[in-house]
mmCIF file of C-alpha atoms in Angstrom:
data_model
loop_
_atom_site.group_PDB
_atom_site.id
_atom_site.type_symbol
_atom_site.label_atom_id
_atom_site.label_comp_id
_atom_site.label_asym_id
_atom_site.label_seq_id
_atom_site.Cartn_x
_atom_site.Cartn_y
_atom_site.Cartn_z
ATOM 1 C CA MET A 1 -8.683 -26.539 79.272
ATOM 2 C CA GLY A 2 -7.831 -23.497 77.089
ATOM 3 C CA THR A 3 -10.117 -21.755 74.739
ATOM 4 C CA CYS A 4 -11.276 -23.547 71.568
ATOM 5 C CA ASP A 5 -12.621 -21.690 68.530
ATOM 6 C CA TYR A 6 -15.851 -23.003 67.145
ATOM 7 C CA MET A 7 -18.625 -21.868 64.839
ATOM 8 C CA ASP A 8 -22.020 -23.196 64.560
ATOM 9 C CA VAL A 9 -23.512 -23.005 61.082
ATOM 10 C CA TYR A 10 -27.337 -23.598 60.621
ATOM 11 C CA LEU A 11 -28.022 -24.202 57.100
ATOM 12 C CA VAL A 12 -31.646 -23.627 56.207
ATOM 13 C CA ARG A 13 -33.342 -24.515 53.001
ATOM 14 C CA HIS A 14 -35.935 -22.114 51.882
ATOM 15 C CA GLY A 15 -39.819 -22.866 51.892
ATOM 16 C CA ILE A 16 -41.292 -24.633 48.989
ATOM 17 C CA THR A 17 -42.023 -22.932 45.791
ATOM 18 C CA ALA A 18 -44.359 -23.771 42.882
ATOM 19 C CA TRP A 19 -41.281 -25.174 40.758
ATOM 20 C CA ASN A 20 -40.174 -27.155 43.775
ATOM 21 C CA LYS A 21 -43.480 -28.934 44.355
ATOM 22 C CA GLU A 22 -43.416 -29.568 40.545
ATOM 23 C CA LYS A 23 -39.885 -30.786 40.792
ATOM 24 C CA ARG A 24 -38.714 -28.195 38.278
ATOM 25 C CA TYR A 25 -34.867 -26.963 38.243
ATOM 26 C CA LEU A 26 -35.111 -23.630 40.134
ATOM 27 C CA GLY A 27 -31.750 -21.960 40.133
ATOM 28 C CA HIS A 28 -31.518 -18.037 39.710
ATOM 29 C CA THR A 29 -35.261 -17.749 38.646
ATOM 30 C CA ASP A 30 -36.613 -15.628 41.275
ATOM 31 C CA LYS A 31 -39.836 -17.609 42.571
ATOM 32 C CA GLU A 32 -41.929 -16.734 45.541
ATOM 33 C CA ILE A 33 -42.596 -19.318 48.327
ATOM 34 C CA ILE A 34 -46.123 -20.861 48.465
ATOM 35 C CA ARG A 35 -48.080 -19.351 51.322
ATOM 36 C CA GLY A 36 -50.001 -21.820 53.495
ATOM 37 C CA GLU A 37 -47.513 -24.599 52.763
ATOM 38 C CA GLN A 38 -44.641 -23.600 55.285
ATOM 39 C CA SER A 39 -45.247 -26.368 57.971
ATOM 40 C CA GLY A 40 -41.446 -27.231 57.768
ATOM 41 C CA LEU A 41 -40.484 -23.430 58.522
ATOM 42 C CA ILE A 42 -43.123 -23.191 61.346
ATOM 43 C CA LYS A 43 -41.640 -26.110 63.108
ATOM 44 C CA LEU A 44 -38.106 -24.870 62.263
ATOM 45 C CA LYS A 45 -39.016 -21.447 63.967
ATOM 46 C CA LYS A 46 -40.019 -23.348 67.099
ATOM 47 C CA GLU A 47 -36.679 -25.151 67.282
ATOM 48 C CA LEU A 48 -34.677 -21.928 66.454
ATOM 49 C CA THR A 49 -36.291 -19.305 68.703
ATOM 50 C CA PRO A 50 -34.184 -20.257 71.799
ATOM 51 C CA ILE A 51 -30.960 -19.853 69.972
ATOM 52 C CA HIS A 52 -29.006 -16.693 69.984
ATOM 53 C CA PHE A 53 -27.564 -16.055 66.484
ATOM 54 C CA ASP A 54 -24.693 -13.686 66.103
ATOM 55 C CA HIS A 55 -25.421 -12.925 62.336
ATOM 56 C CA VAL A 56 -28.060 -14.309 59.829
ATOM 57 C CA PHE A 57 -26.968 -14.470 56.262
ATOM 58 C CA THR A 58 -29.218 -15.029 53.134
ATOM 59 C CA SER A 59 -29.333 -15.370 49.546
ATOM 60 C CA ASP A 60 -30.638 -12.455 47.682
ATOM 61 C CA LEU A 61 -33.481 -14.520 46.006
ATOM 62 C CA ARG A 62 -37.087 -13.858 46.994
ATOM 63 C CA ARG A 63 -37.812 -17.361 48.109
ATOM 64 C CA CYS A 64 -34.906 -17.045 50.684
ATOM 65 C CA GLN A 65 -35.771 -13.586 51.932
ATOM 66 C CA GLU A 66 -39.549 -14.391 52.326
ATOM 67 C CA SER A 67 -38.758 -17.775 54.215
ATOM 68 C CA LEU A 68 -36.410 -15.760 56.555
ATOM 69 C CA LYS A 69 -39.021 -13.220 57.370
ATOM 70 C CA LEU A 70 -41.190 -16.353 58.607
ATOM 71 C CA LEU A 71 -38.498 -17.348 61.190
ATOM 72 C CA THR A 72 -38.491 -13.778 62.722
ATOM 73 C CA ILE A 73 -34.772 -14.147 64.047
ATOM 74 C CA PRO A 74 -33.695 -11.062 65.858
ATOM 75 C CA ALA A 75 -30.257 -10.698 64.282
ATOM 76 C CA GLN A 76 -28.363 -8.545 61.850
ATOM 77 C CA VAL A 77 -29.149 -9.922 58.469
ATOM 78 C CA THR A 78 -26.784 -9.762 55.468
ATOM 79 C CA GLU A 79 -27.856 -10.490 51.862
ATOM 80 C CA ASP A 80 -25.001 -12.411 49.745
ATOM 81 C CA ALA A 81 -25.624 -13.265 46.189
ATOM 82 C CA ARG A 82 -22.683 -15.919 46.637
ATOM 83 C CA LEU A 83 -25.332 -17.988 48.427
ATOM 84 C CA ARG A 84 -27.607 -18.329 45.379
ATOM 85 C CA GLU A 85 -28.570 -21.519 44.073
ATOM 86 C CA LEU A 86 -26.585 -22.998 41.049
ATOM 87 C CA ASP A 87 -27.529 -21.347 37.879
ATOM 88 C CA PHE A 88 -29.261 -24.038 35.695
ATOM 89 C CA GLY A 89 -29.225 -21.935 32.524
ATOM 90 C CA ASP A 90 -31.297 -23.684 29.828
ATOM 91 C CA TRP A 91 -32.647 -26.201 32.338
ATOM 92 C CA GLU A 92 -34.295 -23.553 34.449
ATOM 93 C CA GLY A 93 -38.050 -24.569 34.887
ATOM 94 C CA LYS A 94 -37.422 -27.946 33.290
ATOM 95 C CA THR A 95 -38.100 -31.465 34.985
ATOM 96 C CA TYR A 96 -36.039 -34.596 34.957
ATOM 97 C CA ASP A 97 -38.478 -36.304 32.435
ATOM 98 C CA GLU A 98 -38.043 -33.147 30.011
ATOM 99 C CA LEU A 99 -34.300 -33.377 30.426
ATOM 100 C CA LYS A 100 -33.387 -37.323 30.692
ATOM 101 C CA ASP A 101 -32.850 -37.782 27.076
ATOM 102 C CA GLN A 102 -30.213 -35.040 26.705
ATOM 103 C CA LYS A 103 -26.673 -36.230 26.777
ATOM 104 C CA ALA A 104 -25.480 -33.089 28.495
ATOM 105 C CA TYR A 105 -28.044 -33.637 31.330
ATOM 106 C CA GLN A 106 -26.875 -37.311 31.680
ATOM 107 C CA ASN A 107 -23.253 -36.266 31.987
ATOM 108 C CA TRP A 108 -24.130 -33.714 34.556
ATOM 109 C CA LEU A 109 -25.934 -36.173 36.684
ATOM 110 C CA ASN A 110 -23.210 -38.716 36.375
ATOM 111 C CA ASN A 111 -20.489 -36.109 37.457
ATOM 112 C CA TRP A 112 -21.732 -32.770 38.303
ATOM 113 C CA GLU A 113 -18.575 -31.276 38.661
ATOM 114 C CA LYS A 114 -17.409 -31.778 35.230
ATOM 115 C CA GLY A 115 -20.606 -31.769 33.290
ATOM 116 C CA ILE A 116 -21.652 -28.725 31.490
ATOM 117 C CA ILE A 117 -25.158 -27.011 32.068
ATOM 118 C CA PRO A 118 -25.932 -25.094 28.643
ATOM 119 C CA ASN A 119 -25.706 -21.436 29.217
ATOM 120 C CA GLY A 120 -25.463 -22.027 32.988
ATOM 121 C CA GLU A 121 -23.154 -21.893 35.868
ATOM 122 C CA SER A 122 -19.970 -24.272 35.939
ATOM 123 C CA ALA A 123 -19.288 -26.237 39.058
ATOM 124 C CA ASP A 124 -16.016 -24.372 39.693
ATOM 125 C CA THR A 125 -17.930 -21.029 39.514
ATOM 126 C CA PHE A 126 -20.574 -22.181 41.910
ATOM 127 C CA SER A 127 -18.099 -23.788 44.289
ATOM 128 C CA GLY A 128 -15.709 -20.992 44.066
ATOM 129 C CA ARG A 129 -18.193 -18.413 45.391
ATOM 130 C CA ILE A 130 -19.554 -20.435 48.191
ATOM 131 C CA ASP A 131 -15.812 -21.374 49.265
ATOM 132 C CA ALA A 132 -15.262 -17.517 49.254
ATOM 133 C CA PHE A 133 -18.032 -16.876 51.585
ATOM 134 C CA PHE A 134 -17.058 -19.747 53.918
ATOM 135 C CA ASN A 135 -13.359 -18.533 53.918
ATOM 136 C CA GLU A 136 -14.414 -15.164 54.745
ATOM 137 C CA ARG A 137 -16.426 -16.398 57.663
ATOM 138 C CA PHE A 138 -13.689 -18.503 59.189
ATOM 139 C CA GLN A 139 -11.229 -15.419 58.865
ATOM 140 C CA ARG A 140 -13.585 -13.149 60.685
ATOM 141 C CA THR A 141 -14.790 -15.433 63.450
ATOM 142 C CA LEU A 142 -13.604 -14.521 66.862
ATOM 143 C CA HIS A 143 -13.436 -17.436 69.112
ATOM 144 C CA ASN A 144 -17.090 -18.323 69.057
ATOM 145 C CA GLU A 145 -19.901 -17.692 66.543
ATOM 146 C CA THR A 146 -23.372 -19.075 65.909
ATOM 147 C CA ILE A 147 -24.737 -18.130 62.228
ATOM 148 C CA LEU A 148 -27.815 -18.927 60.443
ATOM 149 C CA ILE A 149 -27.500 -19.277 56.489
ATOM 150 C CA MET A 150 -30.870 -18.934 54.649
ATOM 151 C CA THR A 151 -30.114 -20.632 51.190
ATOM 152 C CA HIS A 152 -30.814 -23.240 48.586
ATOM 153 C CA GLY A 153 -30.655 -27.170 48.286
ATOM 154 C CA GLY A 154 -27.713 -27.178 45.979
ATOM 155 C CA VAL A 155 -25.613 -25.011 48.380
ATOM 156 C CA ILE A 156 -26.259 -27.064 51.340
ATOM 157 C CA ARG A 157 -25.601 -30.142 49.403
ATOM 158 C CA TYR A 158 -22.282 -28.751 48.404
ATOM 159 C CA VAL A 159 -21.218 -27.349 51.779
ATOM 160 C CA VAL A 160 -22.079 -30.518 53.643
ATOM 161 C CA SER A 161 -20.401 -32.723 50.951
ATOM 162 C CA LYS A 162 -17.204 -30.437 51.236
ATOM 163 C CA TYR A 163 -16.855 -30.599 54.907
ATOM 164 C CA VAL A 164 -18.357 -34.113 55.698
ATOM 165 C CA SER A 165 -16.188 -36.624 53.920
ATOM 166 C CA SER A 166 -18.515 -39.419 54.493
ATOM 167 C CA LEU A 167 -21.209 -37.775 52.439
ATOM 168 C CA SER A 168 -21.245 -37.191 48.539
ATOM 169 C CA PHE A 169 -23.120 -34.259 46.885
ATOM 170 C CA TRP A 170 -26.026 -36.373 45.901
ATOM 171 C CA GLU A 171 -26.368 -38.071 49.227
ATOM 172 C CA VAL A 172 -27.026 -34.919 51.029
ATOM 173 C CA MET A 173 -30.802 -34.496 51.319
ATOM 174 C CA ILE A 174 -32.681 -31.612 52.858
ATOM 175 C CA PRO A 175 -36.403 -30.792 52.523
ATOM 176 C CA ASN A 176 -37.717 -27.412 51.872
ATOM 177 C CA GLY A 177 -38.051 -25.630 55.396
ATOM 178 C CA HIS A 178 -35.383 -27.774 57.059
ATOM 179 C CA CYS A 179 -32.317 -27.224 58.365
ATOM 180 C CA ILE A 180 -28.839 -28.875 58.972
ATOM 181 C CA ARG A 181 -26.476 -27.693 61.596
ATOM 182 C CA LEU A 182 -22.565 -28.038 61.160
ATOM 183 C CA THR A 183 -20.180 -27.389 64.053
ATOM 184 C CA PHE A 184 -16.777 -26.213 62.951
ATOM 185 C CA MET A 185 -13.924 -26.351 65.334
ATOM 186 C CA LYS A 186 -10.449 -24.617 64.809
ATOM 187 C CA TYR A 187 -7.514 -27.113 64.993
ATOM 188 C CA GLU A 188 -3.986 -25.956 64.767
ATOM 189 C CA GLY A 189 -5.353 -22.973 62.713
ATOM 190 C CA VAL A 190 -7.508 -25.229 60.321
ATOM 191 C CA TRP A 191 -11.345 -25.227 60.676
ATOM 192 C CA LYS A 192 -12.934 -28.568 60.391
ATOM 193 C CA CYS A 193 -16.432 -29.991 60.676
ATOM 194 C CA SER A 194 -16.742 -31.879 64.017
ATOM 195 C CA SER A 195 -20.338 -32.844 64.035
ATOM 196 C CA LEU A 196 -23.522 -32.590 61.857
ATOM 197 C CA SER A 197 -27.150 -32.868 62.860
ATOM 198 C CA ALA A 198 -30.849 -32.252 61.408
ATOM 199 C CA VAL A 199 -32.822 -29.414 62.813
ATOM 200 C CA PRO A 200 -35.732 -30.409 63.809
ATOM 201 C CA SER A 201 -34.517 -33.979 64.504
ATOM 202 C CA GLN A 202 -35.466 -36.702 62.100
ATOM 203 C CA GLU A 203 -38.193 -37.735 64.521
ATOM 204 C CA LYS A 204 -39.464 -34.363 65.037
ATOM 205 C CA GLY A 205 -39.255 -33.508 61.394
ATOM 206 C CA LYS A 206 -41.535 -36.250 60.040
ATOM 207 C CA SER A 207 -45.102 -35.352 59.081
#
C-alpha cells in the first residue's frame, strides 16, 4: 500500500474567561482565564498526554497562552497572531441583549460573511489569515504530522465549517477547554478532511 500523507490537527478552545462566562463578545481584548474553573482543560490534558505532537501553535493572546501552559505539552510552541479570534470592534465586551436591536448586528448574525462589524474585522480578513496559516502548514507537512492549535471559538468554527461541508459556521459548537480533532489526508496533491471527532468524546466530556 504506498505512503499516504496525513495531518492530524487538534483544535483546542482556550479556557473560560470572565467575559465568556458573562457571554460577552471577546475578540482581540486580552483577557485572562479564570483560575479554578478549568475542569475542561484538566480532562483534556489527560486525553492529550499520551499523544506525541510534532508541533504546537497558539494564538498570541493571553487566554490561549495560559491555557496551553496548563496542558504542559512537551513540544515546540509557535505563537501566531493569525490564530486570533475575530476582532469584534465596537461589539467587544457587549452581550447579545445589548446588541440585538442594532441593524448591523442582525445583519451580521444572518450572514456573518457579508455583515459589517463597526470598527471590527471583515470576514475576508479573518478567513484570509486563517487560510494562510493552514495553507502554510499543508505546504510544509512532510508525509505525517500531528499538531495542536490553541485558539478561539470563532477560529474553530471557521476551520471546521470550511473543511467539513456538512457543518455550517453556526452549527459548530465547542465549549471552552475542549478540542476537535480533524484528520487531513492528501489526495492527488489536495488536502481534504477525512474525519472529525471530539476530544474528549462527547460521553467523556459531559459534566
